[in-house]
Structures are given as C-alpha cells and as structure tokens.
Tab-separated table of C-alpha atoms in Angstrom:
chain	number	residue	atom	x	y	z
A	24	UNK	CA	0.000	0.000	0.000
A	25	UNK	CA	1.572	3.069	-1.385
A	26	UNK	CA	1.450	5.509	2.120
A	27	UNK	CA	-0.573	8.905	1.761
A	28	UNK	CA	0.952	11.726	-0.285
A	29	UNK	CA	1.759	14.896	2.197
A	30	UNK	CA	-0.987	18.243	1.775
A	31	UNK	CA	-0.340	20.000	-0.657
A	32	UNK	CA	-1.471	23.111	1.139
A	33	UNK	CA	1.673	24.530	2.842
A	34	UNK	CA	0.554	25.887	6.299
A	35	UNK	CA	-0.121	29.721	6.306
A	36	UNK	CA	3.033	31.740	6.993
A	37	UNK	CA	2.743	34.490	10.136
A	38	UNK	CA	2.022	37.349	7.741
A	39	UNK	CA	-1.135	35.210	6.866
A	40	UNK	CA	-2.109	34.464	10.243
A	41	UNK	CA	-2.197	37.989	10.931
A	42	UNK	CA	-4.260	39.167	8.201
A	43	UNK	CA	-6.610	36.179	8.914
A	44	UNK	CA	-6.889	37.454	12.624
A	45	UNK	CA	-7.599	40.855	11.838
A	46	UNK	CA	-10.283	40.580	9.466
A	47	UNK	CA	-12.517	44.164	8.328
A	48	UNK	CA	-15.559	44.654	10.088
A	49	UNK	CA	-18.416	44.925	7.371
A	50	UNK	CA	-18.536	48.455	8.466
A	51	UNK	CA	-15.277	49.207	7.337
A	52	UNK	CA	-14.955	52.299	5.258
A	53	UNK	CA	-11.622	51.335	3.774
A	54	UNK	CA	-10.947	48.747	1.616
A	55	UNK	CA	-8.950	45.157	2.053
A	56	UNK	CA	-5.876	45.921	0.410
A	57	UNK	CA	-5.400	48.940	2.573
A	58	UNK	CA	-6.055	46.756	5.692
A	59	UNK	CA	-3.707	44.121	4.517
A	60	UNK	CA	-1.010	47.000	3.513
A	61	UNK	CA	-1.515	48.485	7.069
A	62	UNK	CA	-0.961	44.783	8.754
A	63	UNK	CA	2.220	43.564	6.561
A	64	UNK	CA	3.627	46.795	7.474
A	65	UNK	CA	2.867	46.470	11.397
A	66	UNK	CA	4.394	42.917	11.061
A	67	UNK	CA	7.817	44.392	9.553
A	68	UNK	CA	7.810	46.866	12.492
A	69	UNK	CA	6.887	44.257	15.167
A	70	UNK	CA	9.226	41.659	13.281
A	71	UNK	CA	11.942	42.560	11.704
A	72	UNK	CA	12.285	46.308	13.503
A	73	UNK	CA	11.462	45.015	17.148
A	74	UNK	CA	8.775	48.102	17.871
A	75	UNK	CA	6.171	47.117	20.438
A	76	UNK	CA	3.033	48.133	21.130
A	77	UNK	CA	1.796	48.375	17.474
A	78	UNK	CA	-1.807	49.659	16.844
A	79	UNK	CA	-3.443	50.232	14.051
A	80	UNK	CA	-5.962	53.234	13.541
A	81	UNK	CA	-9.458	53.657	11.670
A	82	UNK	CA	-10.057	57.491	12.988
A	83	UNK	CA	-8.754	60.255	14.382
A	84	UNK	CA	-8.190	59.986	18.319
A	85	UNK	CA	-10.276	63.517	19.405
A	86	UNK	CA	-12.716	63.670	16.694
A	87	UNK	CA	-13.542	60.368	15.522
A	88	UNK	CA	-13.158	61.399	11.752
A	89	UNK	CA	-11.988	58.872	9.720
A	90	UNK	CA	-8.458	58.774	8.208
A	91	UNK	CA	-7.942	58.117	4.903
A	92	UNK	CA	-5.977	54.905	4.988
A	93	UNK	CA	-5.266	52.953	8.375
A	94	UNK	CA	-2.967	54.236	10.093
A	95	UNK	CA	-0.245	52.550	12.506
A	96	UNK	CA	0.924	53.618	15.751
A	97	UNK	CA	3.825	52.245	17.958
A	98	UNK	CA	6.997	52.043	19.880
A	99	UNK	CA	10.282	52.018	18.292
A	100	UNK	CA	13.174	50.024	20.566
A	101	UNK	CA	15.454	53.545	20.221
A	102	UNK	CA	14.420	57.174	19.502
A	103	UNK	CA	13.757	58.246	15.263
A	104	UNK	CA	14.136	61.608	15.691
A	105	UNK	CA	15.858	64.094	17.924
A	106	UNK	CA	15.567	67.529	17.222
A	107	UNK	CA	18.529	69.699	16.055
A	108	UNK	CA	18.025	71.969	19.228
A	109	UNK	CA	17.505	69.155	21.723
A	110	UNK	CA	20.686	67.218	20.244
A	111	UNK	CA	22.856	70.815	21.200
A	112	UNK	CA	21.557	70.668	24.616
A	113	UNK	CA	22.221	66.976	25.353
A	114	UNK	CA	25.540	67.507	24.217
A	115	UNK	CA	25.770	70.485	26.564
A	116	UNK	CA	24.397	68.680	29.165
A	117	UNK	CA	27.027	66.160	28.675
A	118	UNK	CA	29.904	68.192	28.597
A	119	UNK	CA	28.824	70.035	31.808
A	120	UNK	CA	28.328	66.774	33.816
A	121	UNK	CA	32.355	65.702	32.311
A	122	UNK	CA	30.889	62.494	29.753
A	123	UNK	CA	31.093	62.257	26.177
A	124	UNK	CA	29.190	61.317	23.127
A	125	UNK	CA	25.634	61.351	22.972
A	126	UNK	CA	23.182	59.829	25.785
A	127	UNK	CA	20.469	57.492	25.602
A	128	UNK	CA	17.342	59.468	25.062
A	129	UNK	CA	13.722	57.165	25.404
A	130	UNK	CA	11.783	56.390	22.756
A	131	UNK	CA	9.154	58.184	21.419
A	132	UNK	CA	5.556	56.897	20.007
A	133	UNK	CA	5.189	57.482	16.316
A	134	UNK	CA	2.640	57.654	13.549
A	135	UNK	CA	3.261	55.295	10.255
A	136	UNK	CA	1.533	56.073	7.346
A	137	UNK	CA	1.153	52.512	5.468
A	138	UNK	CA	2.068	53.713	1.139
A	139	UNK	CA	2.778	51.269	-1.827
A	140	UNK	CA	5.682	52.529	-4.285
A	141	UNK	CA	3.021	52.338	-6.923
A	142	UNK	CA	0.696	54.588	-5.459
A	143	UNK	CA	0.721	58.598	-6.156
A	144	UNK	CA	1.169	61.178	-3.396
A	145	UNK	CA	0.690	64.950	-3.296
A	146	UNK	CA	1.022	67.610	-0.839
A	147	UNK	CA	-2.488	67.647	-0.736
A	148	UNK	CA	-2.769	64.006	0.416
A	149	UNK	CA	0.258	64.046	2.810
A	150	UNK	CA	-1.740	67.474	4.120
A	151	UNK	CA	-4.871	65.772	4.606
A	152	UNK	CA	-3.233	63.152	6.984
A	153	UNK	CA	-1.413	65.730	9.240
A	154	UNK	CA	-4.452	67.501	9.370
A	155	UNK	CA	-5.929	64.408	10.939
A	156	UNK	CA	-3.186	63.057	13.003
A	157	UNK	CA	-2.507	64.075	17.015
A	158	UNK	CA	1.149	65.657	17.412
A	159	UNK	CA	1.881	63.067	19.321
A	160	UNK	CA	0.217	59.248	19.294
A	161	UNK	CA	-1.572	58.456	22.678
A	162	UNK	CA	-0.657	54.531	24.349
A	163	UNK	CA	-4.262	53.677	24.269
A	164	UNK	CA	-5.910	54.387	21.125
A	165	UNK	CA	-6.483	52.546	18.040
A	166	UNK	CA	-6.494	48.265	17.673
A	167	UNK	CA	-3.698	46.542	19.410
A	168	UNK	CA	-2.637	44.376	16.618
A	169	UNK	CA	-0.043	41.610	18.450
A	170	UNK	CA	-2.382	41.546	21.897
A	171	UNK	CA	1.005	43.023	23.617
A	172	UNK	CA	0.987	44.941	26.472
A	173	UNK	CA	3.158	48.407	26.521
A	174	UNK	CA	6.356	48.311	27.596
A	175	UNK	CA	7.032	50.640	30.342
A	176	UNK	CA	7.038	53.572	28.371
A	177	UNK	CA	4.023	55.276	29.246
A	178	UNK	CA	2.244	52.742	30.028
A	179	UNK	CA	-0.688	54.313	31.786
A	180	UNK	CA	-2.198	55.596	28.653
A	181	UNK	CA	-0.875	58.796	29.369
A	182	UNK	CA	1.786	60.314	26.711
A	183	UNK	CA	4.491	62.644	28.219
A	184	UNK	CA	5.197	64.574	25.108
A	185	UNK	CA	8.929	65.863	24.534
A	186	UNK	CA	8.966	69.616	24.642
A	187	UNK	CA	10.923	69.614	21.414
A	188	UNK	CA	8.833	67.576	19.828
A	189	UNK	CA	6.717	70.764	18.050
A	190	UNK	CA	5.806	69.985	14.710
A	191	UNK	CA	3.476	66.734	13.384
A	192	UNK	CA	5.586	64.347	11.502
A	193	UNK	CA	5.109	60.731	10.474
A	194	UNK	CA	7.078	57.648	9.531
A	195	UNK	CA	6.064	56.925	5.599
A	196	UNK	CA	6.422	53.224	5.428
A	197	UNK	CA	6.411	52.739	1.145
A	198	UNK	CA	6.561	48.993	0.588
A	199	UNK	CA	7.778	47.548	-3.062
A	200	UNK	CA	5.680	44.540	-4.772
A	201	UNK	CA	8.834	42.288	-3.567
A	202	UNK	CA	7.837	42.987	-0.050
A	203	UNK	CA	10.818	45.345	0.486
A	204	UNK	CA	9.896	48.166	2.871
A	205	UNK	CA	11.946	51.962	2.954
A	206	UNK	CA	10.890	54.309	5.900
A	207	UNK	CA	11.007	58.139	5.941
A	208	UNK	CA	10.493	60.228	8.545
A	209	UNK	CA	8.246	62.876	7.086
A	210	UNK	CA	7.525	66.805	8.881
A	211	UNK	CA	4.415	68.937	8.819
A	212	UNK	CA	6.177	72.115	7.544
A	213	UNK	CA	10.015	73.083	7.251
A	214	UNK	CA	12.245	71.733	10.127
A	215	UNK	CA	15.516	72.668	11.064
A	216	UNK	CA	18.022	70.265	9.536
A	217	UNK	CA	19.717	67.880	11.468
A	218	UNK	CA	23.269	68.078	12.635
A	219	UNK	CA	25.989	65.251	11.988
C-alpha cells in the first residue's frame, strides 16, 4: 500500500495568520488591500524592527473622523528623531556633567503612514493626513494588533510629550511589490536640519 501523499497546502506563513486574525468589520470604510497593507507593514515593524506596542488606527483619536488609509501607531526600541536643538543641549548637558558622546534618550511613540511605491502622493494628500493626526500618538488608542501589552514607556495611557517635539511628523512606510519596505520620517512644515 503506497502511504498517503503529504498536503499540498503549505501551512499559512505568520504574515497570513495575521491578516486572517484581523479581518474588516463589514462596516469598514476602507478597503482590504489597505487593511492588509496596514498589517504587513505592522508585522515588519513588530518583526523585523522590534517596535512594540503596534496599533493600528481607523479614525482620528479627538474627533472620531476617519483617516484616509489605516494608520499605525507604535513604539520604536530607540528614539527616530531628535531635534537639532535638543541634540545641542544633550551635548551640553554632557559636557557640563564631564561624559562624552551622545546619551540614551527614550523612545518616542510614532505615527506610520502605510504607502505602496506604486501609489501617487501629493502635498495635498500628505496634508490631509497631518491635518488628521494628534502631534503626538496616545498609548491607548487605536487596535492593538499583536495583543502586547506596553512596555514601560508610558504605560498608563498617558503620553508625556517631549517639549521639542513641536511639529506633526510621520514615519512613511512605502513597501515595493517584492515585499521590500523603505521608511522616511516625514515633517508637517520646514524643520531645522539635522546636525551630523
């Protein structure tokens, strides 16, 4: 008796799982492949970036207006950004308390604004999603999408927000049809350039 041939259905890979977990609601004004672009980019993050606390977002936090596309908030392991002016006075700091180099800084919550390289952008559209977004993410809003808990960093709900941090900005997460994924950290209005 010849023995029975293996499935032929390989087993769903994680990416899979998670879009099969976090299905639309019927109610859902935005479409699948916006969801699913939302999700493989929150699995990158979570994955291969090690942020925590990744949510994804349907509205706006304080007016309950919808966004555009789903949005994805988290927390990356090190800081993005720091500010030209807050990187002079951390160096300052430094000097004055005898160290060198500069220190750790925490981590700061960010928004992620889920793009495909194929897609076209404008000012207008990049506008529309500032005009939506909070200047800084809150730890409680939104879908948690990897049932984590928060890790320490604000983890009341409440969101100490740096006093440099004065402008919007957002992390434009553009992936390519061969599931490569570039990030840019985008501004709301002209910033200071960094220093090196």
């Amino acid at each position: 008796m010849v023995p029975p041939l293996p499935s032929a259905t390989p087993p769903p890979s994680a990416l899979a799982e998670l879009i099969n977990a976090n299905s639309a609601p019927s109610t859902s004004p935005h479409s699948s492949h916006l969801r699913h672009l939302a999700l493989q980019i929150a699995h990158n993050l979570r994955y291969q970036h090690n942020w925590t606390d990744v949510r994804l977002h349907f509205d706006a936090e304080d007016t309950k207006d919808v966004f555009p596309r789903p949005l994805i908030t988290g927390l990356p392991p090190q800081r993005l950004y720091v500010h030209p002016d807050e990187q002079i006075a951390l160096l300052q700091r430094q000097r004055y308390e005898g160290k060198t180099g500069m220190p750790e800084v925490h981590p700061e919550r960010e928004w992620v604004l889920p793009t495909h390289l194929r897609e076209k952008w404008s000012l207008r559209r990049f506008g529309e999603v500032f005009d939506m977004v909070s200047l800084v993410p809150t730890a409680n809003g939104g879908k948690d999408v990897f049932g984590e808990q928060v890790n320490g960093h604000m983890a009341n709900g409440q969101t100490k927000i740096n006093e440099w941090r004065t402008t919007k900005r957002v992390l434009l997460a553009t992936l390519d049809d061969d599931s490569t994924i570039v990030y840019y950290i985008i501004h709301d209005g002209i910033v200071k350039p960094r220093q090196n």
